[in-house]
mmCIF file of C-alpha atoms in Angstrom:
data_model
loop_
_atom_site.group_PDB
_atom_site.id
_atom_site.type_symbol
_atom_site.label_atom_id
_atom_site.label_comp_id
_atom_site.label_asym_id
_atom_site.label_seq_id
_atom_site.Cartn_x
_atom_site.Cartn_y
_atom_site.Cartn_z
ATOM 1 C CA UNK A 22 6.062 4.011 -45.066
ATOM 2 C CA UNK A 23 6.134 6.439 -48.009
ATOM 3 C CA UNK A 24 3.071 6.548 -50.203
ATOM 4 C CA UNK A 25 3.229 4.736 -53.534
ATOM 5 C CA UNK A 26 1.724 5.737 -56.862
ATOM 6 C CA UNK A 27 2.487 4.842 -60.474
ATOM 7 C CA UNK A 28 4.117 7.591 -62.550
ATOM 8 C CA UNK A 29 4.810 6.567 -66.161
ATOM 9 C CA UNK A 30 7.935 7.679 -67.983
ATOM 10 C CA UNK A 31 5.976 9.460 -70.726
ATOM 11 C CA UNK A 32 2.472 10.025 -72.105
ATOM 12 C CA UNK A 33 1.338 11.605 -75.380
ATOM 13 C CA UNK A 34 -1.131 14.506 -75.456
ATOM 14 C CA UNK A 35 -4.046 13.219 -77.523
ATOM 15 C CA UNK A 36 -7.677 14.327 -77.423
ATOM 16 C CA UNK A 37 -10.885 14.500 -79.432
ATOM 17 C CA UNK A 38 -9.265 16.618 -82.173
ATOM 18 C CA UNK A 39 -7.072 13.728 -83.306
ATOM 19 C CA UNK A 40 -10.101 11.433 -83.192
ATOM 20 C CA UNK A 41 -12.042 13.859 -85.384
ATOM 21 C CA UNK A 42 -9.282 14.117 -87.983
ATOM 22 C CA UNK A 43 -8.766 10.343 -88.090
ATOM 23 C CA UNK A 44 -12.514 9.836 -88.525
ATOM 24 C CA UNK A 45 -12.425 12.232 -91.501
ATOM 25 C CA UNK A 46 -9.735 10.105 -93.170
ATOM 26 C CA UNK A 47 -11.604 6.875 -92.468
ATOM 27 C CA UNK A 48 -14.784 8.250 -93.984
ATOM 28 C CA UNK A 49 -12.883 9.492 -97.045
ATOM 29 C CA UNK A 50 -11.553 6.058 -97.937
ATOM 30 C CA UNK A 51 -8.106 7.522 -98.744
ATOM 31 C CA UNK A 52 -5.992 5.710 -96.186
ATOM 32 C CA UNK A 53 -2.626 6.021 -97.923
ATOM 33 C CA UNK A 54 -1.032 8.414 -100.420
ATOM 34 C CA UNK A 55 -3.991 10.724 -99.995
ATOM 35 C CA UNK A 56 -4.334 14.483 -99.504
ATOM 36 C CA UNK A 57 -3.866 14.294 -95.726
ATOM 37 C CA UNK A 58 -0.200 13.407 -96.247
ATOM 38 C CA UNK A 59 0.354 16.467 -98.446
ATOM 39 C CA UNK A 60 -1.361 18.712 -95.918
ATOM 40 C CA UNK A 61 0.670 17.311 -93.010
ATOM 41 C CA UNK A 62 3.915 17.849 -94.922
ATOM 42 C CA UNK A 63 3.013 21.409 -95.861
ATOM 43 C CA UNK A 64 1.976 22.380 -92.345
ATOM 44 C CA UNK A 65 5.007 20.729 -90.790
ATOM 45 C CA UNK A 66 7.368 22.512 -93.172
ATOM 46 C CA UNK A 67 5.726 25.817 -92.287
ATOM 47 C CA UNK A 68 6.010 25.054 -88.565
ATOM 48 C CA UNK A 69 9.788 24.574 -88.697
ATOM 49 C CA UNK A 70 10.555 27.073 -91.454
ATOM 50 C CA UNK A 71 11.668 24.667 -94.173
ATOM 51 C CA UNK A 72 10.540 24.882 -97.804
ATOM 52 C CA UNK A 73 10.093 21.112 -98.244
ATOM 53 C CA UNK A 74 9.094 18.199 -96.014
ATOM 54 C CA UNK A 75 8.682 14.495 -96.777
ATOM 55 C CA UNK A 76 6.799 12.258 -94.360
ATOM 56 C CA UNK A 77 8.269 8.821 -93.669
ATOM 57 C CA UNK A 78 7.468 5.776 -91.576
ATOM 58 C CA UNK A 79 9.995 6.597 -88.823
ATOM 59 C CA UNK A 80 12.901 8.812 -87.893
ATOM 60 C CA UNK A 81 15.167 5.844 -88.594
ATOM 61 C CA UNK A 82 13.808 5.633 -92.137
ATOM 62 C CA UNK A 83 14.451 9.348 -92.585
ATOM 63 C CA UNK A 84 18.088 9.038 -91.491
ATOM 64 C CA UNK A 85 18.563 6.081 -93.825
ATOM 65 C CA UNK A 86 17.177 7.980 -96.797
ATOM 66 C CA UNK A 87 19.395 10.988 -96.100
ATOM 67 C CA UNK A 88 22.425 8.710 -96.057
ATOM 68 C CA UNK A 89 21.381 7.559 -99.511
ATOM 69 C CA UNK A 90 20.908 11.086 -100.870
ATOM 70 C CA UNK A 91 24.315 11.985 -99.368
ATOM 71 C CA UNK A 92 25.891 9.209 -101.430
ATOM 72 C CA UNK A 93 26.935 7.034 -98.496
ATOM 73 C CA UNK A 94 28.034 3.595 -99.617
ATOM 74 C CA UNK A 95 30.335 0.625 -98.953
ATOM 75 C CA UNK A 96 33.793 1.659 -97.796
ATOM 76 C CA UNK A 97 32.643 5.073 -96.582
ATOM 77 C CA UNK A 98 32.698 6.361 -93.031
ATOM 78 C CA UNK A 99 29.988 8.353 -91.284
ATOM 79 C CA UNK A 100 30.902 10.299 -88.149
ATOM 80 C CA UNK A 101 28.247 10.500 -85.446
ATOM 81 C CA UNK A 102 27.647 10.646 -81.707
ATOM 82 C CA UNK A 103 28.121 7.649 -79.412
ATOM 83 C CA UNK A 104 25.605 9.181 -77.008
ATOM 84 C CA UNK A 105 22.385 8.775 -78.984
ATOM 85 C CA UNK A 106 19.783 6.260 -80.084
ATOM 86 C CA UNK A 107 21.270 3.502 -82.269
ATOM 87 C CA UNK A 108 19.553 4.780 -85.429
ATOM 88 C CA UNK A 109 22.077 7.629 -85.595
ATOM 89 C CA UNK A 110 24.712 5.023 -86.471
ATOM 90 C CA UNK A 111 22.604 2.251 -87.996
ATOM 91 C CA UNK A 112 21.645 4.498 -90.911
ATOM 92 C CA UNK A 113 25.251 4.301 -92.127
ATOM 93 C CA UNK A 114 25.510 0.543 -91.670
ATOM 94 C CA UNK A 115 22.391 0.011 -93.798
ATOM 95 C CA UNK A 116 24.366 1.372 -96.773
ATOM 96 C CA UNK A 117 27.502 -0.636 -96.050
ATOM 97 C CA UNK A 118 29.398 2.224 -94.422
ATOM 98 C CA UNK A 119 31.232 2.251 -91.105
ATOM 99 C CA UNK A 120 30.033 4.441 -88.228
ATOM 100 C CA UNK A 121 32.839 6.433 -86.608
ATOM 101 C CA UNK A 122 32.190 7.875 -83.169
ATOM 102 C CA UNK A 123 33.343 11.298 -81.996
ATOM 103 C CA UNK A 124 33.082 12.143 -78.324
ATOM 104 C CA UNK A 125 30.581 14.586 -76.836
ATOM 105 C CA UNK A 126 30.820 17.720 -74.737
ATOM 106 C CA UNK A 127 30.247 17.060 -71.051
ATOM 107 C CA UNK A 128 27.901 20.014 -70.504
ATOM 108 C CA UNK A 129 25.640 19.660 -73.546
ATOM 109 C CA UNK A 130 26.045 15.934 -74.330
ATOM 110 C CA UNK A 131 26.162 16.971 -78.004
ATOM 111 C CA UNK A 132 28.993 16.254 -80.430
ATOM 112 C CA UNK A 133 32.246 18.061 -79.688
ATOM 113 C CA UNK A 134 33.191 19.796 -82.989
ATOM 114 C CA UNK A 135 36.892 19.317 -82.219
ATOM 115 C CA UNK A 136 36.335 15.577 -81.808
ATOM 116 C CA UNK A 137 34.392 15.496 -85.082
ATOM 117 C CA UNK A 138 37.233 17.262 -86.889
ATOM 118 C CA UNK A 139 39.719 14.733 -85.525
ATOM 119 C CA UNK A 140 37.488 11.838 -86.642
ATOM 120 C CA UNK A 141 37.126 12.949 -90.276
ATOM 121 C CA UNK A 142 39.301 11.084 -92.779
ATOM 122 C CA UNK A 143 39.464 10.904 -96.560
ATOM 123 C CA UNK A 144 36.847 8.126 -96.307
ATOM 124 C CA UNK A 145 34.295 10.265 -94.456
ATOM 125 C CA UNK A 146 31.160 10.802 -96.526
ATOM 126 C CA UNK A 147 28.819 12.342 -93.946
ATOM 127 C CA UNK A 148 28.425 13.590 -90.393
ATOM 128 C CA UNK A 149 25.187 12.761 -88.555
ATOM 129 C CA UNK A 150 24.907 15.429 -85.855
ATOM 130 C CA UNK A 151 22.415 14.780 -83.067
ATOM 131 C CA UNK A 152 20.376 17.402 -81.203
ATOM 132 C CA UNK A 153 20.419 15.277 -78.076
ATOM 133 C CA UNK A 154 17.423 15.537 -75.750
ATOM 134 C CA UNK A 155 16.146 18.457 -77.838
ATOM 135 C CA UNK A 156 19.221 20.692 -77.367
ATOM 136 C CA UNK A 157 20.542 22.020 -80.713
ATOM 137 C CA UNK A 158 24.032 20.868 -81.644
ATOM 138 C CA UNK A 159 26.801 23.294 -82.680
ATOM 139 C CA UNK A 160 25.284 23.518 -86.112
ATOM 140 C CA UNK A 161 27.315 26.396 -87.576
ATOM 141 C CA UNK A 162 30.661 24.941 -86.485
ATOM 142 C CA UNK A 163 29.777 21.519 -87.834
ATOM 143 C CA UNK A 164 28.435 22.922 -91.094
ATOM 144 C CA UNK A 165 31.612 24.970 -91.659
ATOM 145 C CA UNK A 166 33.715 21.908 -90.912
ATOM 146 C CA UNK A 167 31.717 19.718 -93.300
ATOM 147 C CA UNK A 168 31.712 22.332 -96.056
ATOM 148 C CA UNK A 169 35.474 22.712 -95.755
ATOM 149 C CA UNK A 170 36.025 18.963 -96.035
ATOM 150 C CA UNK A 171 33.394 18.289 -98.693
ATOM 151 C CA UNK A 172 31.353 16.148 -96.314
ATOM 152 C CA UNK A 173 27.546 15.991 -96.092
ATOM 153 C CA UNK A 174 25.909 17.160 -92.865
ATOM 154 C CA UNK A 175 22.734 15.427 -91.668
ATOM 155 C CA UNK A 176 20.862 16.842 -88.675
ATOM 156 C CA UNK A 177 19.364 14.121 -86.499
ATOM 157 C CA UNK A 178 16.668 16.323 -84.962
ATOM 158 C CA UNK A 179 14.453 13.380 -84.006
ATOM 159 C CA UNK A 180 14.297 14.685 -80.428
ATOM 160 C CA UNK A 181 14.309 18.402 -81.214
ATOM 161 C CA UNK A 182 11.057 19.514 -82.826
ATOM 162 C CA UNK A 183 10.539 23.154 -81.862
ATOM 163 C CA UNK A 184 14.116 23.767 -80.710
ATOM 164 C CA UNK A 185 15.798 26.982 -81.850
ATOM 165 C CA UNK A 186 19.396 27.578 -82.880
ATOM 166 C CA UNK A 187 20.470 31.214 -82.992
ATOM 167 C CA UNK A 188 16.826 32.281 -82.949
ATOM 168 C CA UNK A 189 15.597 30.014 -85.752
ATOM 169 C CA UNK A 190 13.822 26.688 -85.441
ATOM 170 C CA UNK A 191 15.782 23.544 -86.205
ATOM 171 C CA UNK A 192 14.982 22.578 -89.778
ATOM 172 C CA UNK A 193 15.161 26.140 -91.109
ATOM 173 C CA UNK A 194 18.952 26.527 -91.249
ATOM 174 C CA UNK A 195 19.679 24.584 -94.434
ATOM 175 C CA UNK A 196 21.096 21.109 -93.724
ATOM 176 C CA UNK A 197 18.536 18.330 -94.173
ATOM 177 C CA UNK A 198 16.996 17.309 -90.867
ATOM 178 C CA UNK A 199 15.010 14.351 -89.577
ATOM 179 C CA UNK A 200 12.253 14.493 -86.955
ATOM 180 C CA UNK A 201 10.525 11.557 -85.282
ATOM 181 C CA UNK A 202 7.007 11.034 -83.939
ATOM 182 C CA UNK A 203 7.243 8.062 -81.583
ATOM 183 C CA UNK A 204 4.766 8.436 -78.658
ATOM 184 C CA UNK A 205 7.376 9.882 -76.286
ATOM 185 C CA UNK A 206 8.312 12.708 -78.683
ATOM 186 C CA UNK A 207 7.022 16.297 -78.578
ATOM 187 C CA UNK A 208 4.304 15.321 -81.056
ATOM 188 C CA UNK A 209 3.341 11.810 -82.054
ATOM 189 C CA UNK A 210 1.751 9.919 -84.898
ATOM 190 C CA UNK A 211 2.277 6.565 -83.146
ATOM 191 C CA UNK A 212 5.079 5.666 -85.522
ATOM 192 C CA UNK A 213 6.402 8.060 -88.132
ATOM 193 C CA UNK A 214 8.864 10.761 -89.006
ATOM 194 C CA UNK A 215 9.566 13.725 -91.257
ATOM 195 C CA UNK A 216 12.517 14.850 -93.359
ATOM 196 C CA UNK A 217 12.983 18.541 -94.095
ATOM 197 C CA UNK A 218 15.193 19.827 -96.873
ATOM 198 C CA UNK A 219 15.922 23.089 -98.658
ATOM 199 C CA UNK A 220 16.512 21.336 -101.994
ATOM 200 C CA UNK A 221 13.602 20.641 -104.318
ATOM 201 C CA UNK A 222 15.560 17.955 -106.176
ATOM 202 C CA UNK A 223 16.422 16.167 -102.931
ATOM 203 C CA UNK A 224 12.790 16.422 -101.809
ATOM 204 C CA UNK A 225 11.577 14.785 -105.025
ATOM 205 C CA UNK A 226 14.172 12.038 -104.680
ATOM 206 C CA UNK A 227 13.170 11.411 -101.066
ATOM 207 C CA UNK A 228 9.502 11.108 -102.044
ATOM 208 C CA UNK A 229 10.473 8.537 -104.667
ATOM 209 C CA UNK A 230 12.774 6.548 -102.383
ATOM 210 C CA UNK A 231 10.159 6.287 -99.612
ATOM 211 C CA UNK A 232 7.600 4.993 -102.138
ATOM 212 C CA UNK A 233 9.393 1.974 -103.624
ATOM 213 C CA UNK A 234 11.398 4.131 -106.040
ATOM 214 C CA UNK A 235 8.386 5.282 -108.014
ATOM 215 C CA UNK A 236 8.883 8.481 -110.001
ATOM 216 C CA UNK A 237 6.402 11.368 -109.847
ATOM 217 C CA UNK A 238 5.482 10.928 -113.491
ATOM 218 C CA UNK A 239 5.441 7.131 -113.517
ATOM 219 C CA UNK A 240 2.666 4.638 -113.010
ATOM 220 C CA UNK A 241 2.030 2.536 -109.932
ATOM 221 C CA UNK A 242 4.114 -0.363 -111.247
ATOM 222 C CA UNK A 243 6.878 1.759 -112.799
ATOM 223 C CA UNK A 244 9.970 2.113 -110.616
ATOM 224 C CA UNK A 245 12.709 4.552 -111.535
ATOM 225 C CA UNK A 246 15.175 3.382 -108.867
ATOM 226 C CA UNK A 247 15.627 1.030 -105.937
ATOM 227 C CA UNK A 248 13.351 2.280 -103.207
ATOM 228 C CA UNK A 249 11.770 1.334 -99.908
ATOM 229 C CA UNK A 250 8.367 1.092 -98.312
ATOM 230 C CA UNK A 251 8.984 3.995 -95.945
ATOM 231 C CA UNK A 252 5.620 5.677 -96.459
ATOM 232 C CA UNK A 253 3.537 7.297 -93.743
ATOM 233 C CA UNK A 254 -0.197 6.598 -94.073
ATOM 234 C CA UNK A 255 -2.987 9.159 -93.996
ATOM 235 C CA UNK A 256 -4.344 7.986 -90.645
ATOM 236 C CA UNK A 257 -1.049 8.794 -88.952
ATOM 237 C CA UNK A 258 -0.838 12.035 -90.908
ATOM 238 C CA UNK A 259 -4.253 13.001 -89.527
ATOM 239 C CA UNK A 260 -3.005 12.426 -85.991
ATOM 240 C CA UNK A 261 0.011 14.553 -86.878
ATOM 241 C CA UNK A 262 -2.195 17.418 -88.034
ATOM 242 C CA UNK A 263 -4.022 17.403 -84.720
ATOM 243 C CA UNK A 264 -0.702 17.371 -82.903
ATOM 244 C CA UNK A 265 0.641 20.293 -84.927
ATOM 245 C CA UNK A 266 -2.397 22.366 -83.981
ATOM 246 C CA UNK A 267 -1.351 22.137 -80.327
ATOM 247 C CA UNK A 268 2.425 22.163 -80.890
ATOM 248 C CA UNK A 269 3.033 25.535 -79.238
ATOM 249 C CA UNK A 270 0.929 24.524 -76.239
ATOM 250 C CA UNK A 271 2.791 21.211 -75.956
ATOM 251 C CA UNK A 272 6.195 22.897 -76.118
ATOM 252 C CA UNK A 273 5.200 25.477 -73.507
ATOM 253 C CA UNK A 274 3.786 22.831 -71.179
ATOM 254 C CA UNK A 275 6.899 20.659 -71.454
ATOM 255 C CA UNK A 276 9.098 23.667 -70.753
ATOM 256 C CA UNK A 277 7.021 24.453 -67.663
ATOM 257 C CA UNK A 278 7.425 20.910 -66.346
ATOM 258 C CA UNK A 279 11.187 21.119 -66.942
ATOM 259 C CA UNK A 280 11.390 24.434 -65.080
ATOM 260 C CA UNK A 281 9.483 22.954 -62.167
ATOM 261 C CA UNK A 282 11.792 19.950 -62.060
ATOM 262 C CA UNK A 283 14.843 22.231 -62.041
ATOM 263 C CA UNK A 284 13.495 24.002 -58.978
ATOM 264 C CA UNK A 285 12.492 20.802 -57.195
ATOM 265 C CA UNK A 286 15.738 18.943 -57.924
ATOM 266 C CA UNK A 287 18.174 21.819 -57.633
ATOM 267 C CA UNK A 288 18.910 21.199 -53.962
ATOM 268 C CA UNK A 289 19.995 17.568 -54.351
ATOM 269 C CA UNK A 290 23.779 17.492 -53.761
ATOM 270 C CA UNK A 291 25.864 16.347 -56.718
ATOM 271 C CA UNK A 292 22.932 15.932 -59.104
ATOM 272 C CA UNK A 293 23.625 17.248 -62.618
ATOM 273 C CA UNK A 294 20.589 18.914 -64.192
ATOM 274 C CA UNK A 295 20.176 19.523 -67.941
ATOM 275 C CA UNK A 296 22.178 22.521 -69.079
ATOM 276 C CA UNK A 297 20.273 25.785 -69.364
ATOM 277 C CA UNK A 298 19.473 27.549 -72.617
ATOM 278 C CA UNK A 299 21.743 30.344 -73.832
ATOM 279 C CA UNK A 300 21.570 32.984 -76.561
ATOM 280 C CA UNK A 301 22.269 30.425 -79.309
ATOM 281 C CA UNK A 302 20.532 27.298 -78.005
ATOM 282 C CA UNK A 303 16.880 26.988 -77.008
ATOM 283 C CA UNK A 304 15.986 23.447 -76.050
ATOM 284 C CA UNK A 305 12.771 21.715 -77.042
ATOM 285 C CA UNK A 306 12.121 19.456 -74.080
ATOM 286 C CA UNK A 307 12.004 15.801 -75.147
ATOM 287 C CA UNK A 308 12.956 13.996 -71.929
ATOM 288 C CA UNK A 309 14.229 15.102 -68.550
ATOM 289 C CA UNK A 310 17.588 13.435 -67.958
ATOM 290 C CA UNK A 311 19.726 13.981 -64.875
ATOM 291 C CA UNK A 312 23.279 12.938 -64.102
ATOM 292 C CA UNK A 313 23.464 11.093 -60.810
ATOM 293 C CA UNK A 314 26.222 12.142 -58.398
ATOM 294 C CA UNK A 315 29.588 10.493 -59.136
ATOM 295 C CA UNK A 316 29.812 7.236 -57.226
ATOM 296 C CA UNK A 317 26.052 6.797 -56.883
ATOM 297 C CA UNK A 318 24.756 3.269 -57.499
ATOM 298 C CA UNK A 319 22.427 3.868 -60.422
ATOM 299 C CA UNK A 320 20.896 0.399 -60.326
ATOM 300 C CA UNK A 321 20.063 0.809 -56.649
ATOM 301 C CA UNK A 322 18.515 4.224 -57.354
ATOM 302 C CA UNK A 323 16.418 2.760 -60.176
ATOM 303 C CA UNK A 324 15.251 -0.062 -57.907
ATOM 304 C CA UNK A 325 14.310 2.327 -55.092
ATOM 305 C CA UNK A 326 12.377 4.554 -57.477
ATOM 306 C CA UNK A 327 10.587 1.523 -58.922
ATOM 307 C CA UNK A 328 9.494 0.561 -55.403
ATOM 308 C CA UNK A 329 7.830 3.979 -55.226
ATOM 309 C CA UNK A 330 6.147 3.469 -58.623
ATOM 310 C CA UNK A 331 8.422 5.926 -60.432
ATOM 311 C CA UNK A 332 9.354 4.719 -63.902
ATOM 312 C CA UNK A 333 12.842 5.578 -65.195
ATOM 313 C CA UNK A 334 15.099 4.702 -68.118
ATOM 314 C CA UNK A 335 18.867 4.386 -68.532
ATOM 315 C CA UNK A 336 19.284 7.212 -71.054
ATOM 316 C CA UNK A 337 21.443 6.603 -72.982
ATOM 317 C CA UNK A 338 23.676 3.548 -73.398
ATOM 318 C CA UNK A 339 26.671 4.298 -75.624
ATOM 319 C CA UNK A 340 26.066 3.062 -79.157
ATOM 320 C CA UNK A 341 29.641 1.854 -79.690
ATOM 321 C CA UNK A 342 29.364 -0.429 -76.649
ATOM 322 C CA UNK A 343 26.178 -2.147 -77.810
ATOM 323 C CA UNK A 344 26.988 -5.870 -78.255
ATOM 324 C CA UNK A 345 26.497 -5.928 -82.033
ATOM 325 C CA UNK A 346 28.711 -2.868 -82.469
ATOM 326 C CA UNK A 347 31.526 -4.434 -80.454
ATOM 327 C CA UNK A 348 31.197 -7.726 -82.316
ATOM 328 C CA UNK A 349 31.042 -6.200 -85.781
ATOM 329 C CA UNK A 350 33.480 -3.310 -85.515
ATOM 330 C CA UNK A 351 35.596 -4.132 -82.471
ATOM 331 C CA UNK A 352 34.708 -0.996 -80.499
ATOM 332 C CA UNK A 353 35.760 -1.085 -76.856
ATOM 333 C CA UNK A 354 35.497 0.878 -73.617
ATOM 334 C CA UNK A 355 37.698 3.958 -73.703
ATOM 335 C CA UNK A 356 36.915 5.060 -77.249
ATOM 336 C CA UNK A 357 34.734 7.989 -76.118
ATOM 337 C CA UNK A 358 35.488 8.601 -72.438
ATOM 338 C CA UNK A 359 33.158 11.564 -71.874
ATOM 339 C CA UNK A 360 30.180 9.800 -73.442
ATOM 340 C CA UNK A 361 30.972 6.624 -71.516
ATOM 341 C CA UNK A 362 31.195 8.431 -68.186
ATOM 342 C CA UNK A 363 27.951 10.316 -68.693
ATOM 343 C CA UNK A 364 26.165 7.258 -70.073
ATOM 344 C CA UNK A 365 26.892 5.430 -66.813
ATOM 345 C CA UNK A 366 25.439 8.269 -64.717
ATOM 346 C CA UNK A 367 22.452 9.612 -66.660
ATOM 347 C CA UNK A 368 18.870 8.678 -65.890
ATOM 348 C CA UNK A 369 15.571 9.736 -67.468
ATOM 349 C CA UNK A 370 12.787 10.705 -65.066
ATOM 350 C CA UNK A 371 9.025 10.736 -65.785
ATOM 351 C CA UNK A 372 8.326 13.596 -68.159
ATOM 352 C CA UNK A 373 5.511 14.741 -70.421
ATOM 353 C CA UNK A 374 3.483 17.853 -71.177
ATOM 354 C CA UNK A 375 0.721 17.207 -68.664
ATOM 355 C CA UNK A 376 2.703 15.757 -65.768
ATOM 356 C CA UNK A 377 0.900 17.097 -62.667
ATOM 357 C CA UNK A 378 2.885 19.273 -60.282
ATOM 358 C CA UNK A 379 2.036 16.892 -57.455
ATOM 359 C CA UNK A 380 3.603 14.030 -59.429
ATOM 360 C CA UNK A 381 6.682 16.140 -60.086
ATOM 361 C CA UNK A 382 7.077 16.727 -56.346
ATOM 362 C CA UNK A 383 6.571 13.022 -55.714
ATOM 363 C CA UNK A 384 9.325 12.137 -58.205
ATOM 364 C CA UNK A 385 11.695 14.721 -56.719
ATOM 365 C CA UNK A 386 11.086 13.474 -53.184
ATOM 366 C CA UNK A 387 11.523 9.856 -54.251
ATOM 367 C CA UNK A 388 14.809 10.627 -56.033
ATOM 368 C CA UNK A 389 16.087 12.571 -53.049
ATOM 369 C CA UNK A 390 15.263 9.632 -50.758
ATOM 370 C CA UNK A 391 16.804 7.113 -53.192
ATOM 371 C CA UNK A 392 20.091 9.000 -53.215
ATOM 372 C CA UNK A 393 20.417 9.218 -49.434
#
């Protein structure tokens, strides 16, 4: 009988440095709206090459706020990817708008610019483009399309911290972008996110909206506009600072694990591996997702891997086929055929920066056996 061990889907890279920085905040007594937030924002902005960054409580909160600054409201439409986490579409619904789904490219799993163009109508207010699994979307094509139609472009980079598009890190190109820090992301603060922008006026508005609509010059109980409690606290910001210090090491380690997986899994017949980088797209490895061979029984594969202690996840269910989306908007199978096909075949394997090589081999062997 094959040996069994437990291999978790993901693990954050945390050590004594984060503990030290959190202890400094605790001893300072400034647990929220303190100087650690400002420092985290400044260092994050520098890391991605953006002039302004605003920390928020989650990537979802960041996407919501950017829909507000884009002017999204009732009766509007927001075009986005069906192959993403639900927040990419929910951010539009929060403001009374309708999410419209454009299909993805089979190779990259990112939005197909031609499908986006076909989905834009005179009601479209924004496009939420997703850098799925850390691979940059076709940013220049989408930006040109949005500029031509007078539509706002929002970059959902929640999975793409450290990725590069045409040689520059995501966040530096101009469109506002959102990053997320859930524990499975490249860096984590437990919960939390960051918005980057190249507009000082938008940055100031975002800082007000996340803080109950308070204005910079107002008092604690003076509210200039309707806002939200989307603040990030200083304890999480301290964790983020420690994570930023090791960002390059984390990115390099994740890339090394991905390269090892590619070698170990490359001989499995019919298995689709993540597409390789090219001159314009340098992935920041968030998860390692494979496409099972056509006709493979994914549920049986998942069950066989679970018997070997290998954790997996069905990445990603199509957003438009989630029950609440079908009930509320009437979306049905067939709307986005490429996304639907790939969604039924893709599977996330255990992946994190410090996944031992021996565990990688174990996962590869277990997957190979499960597919026989």
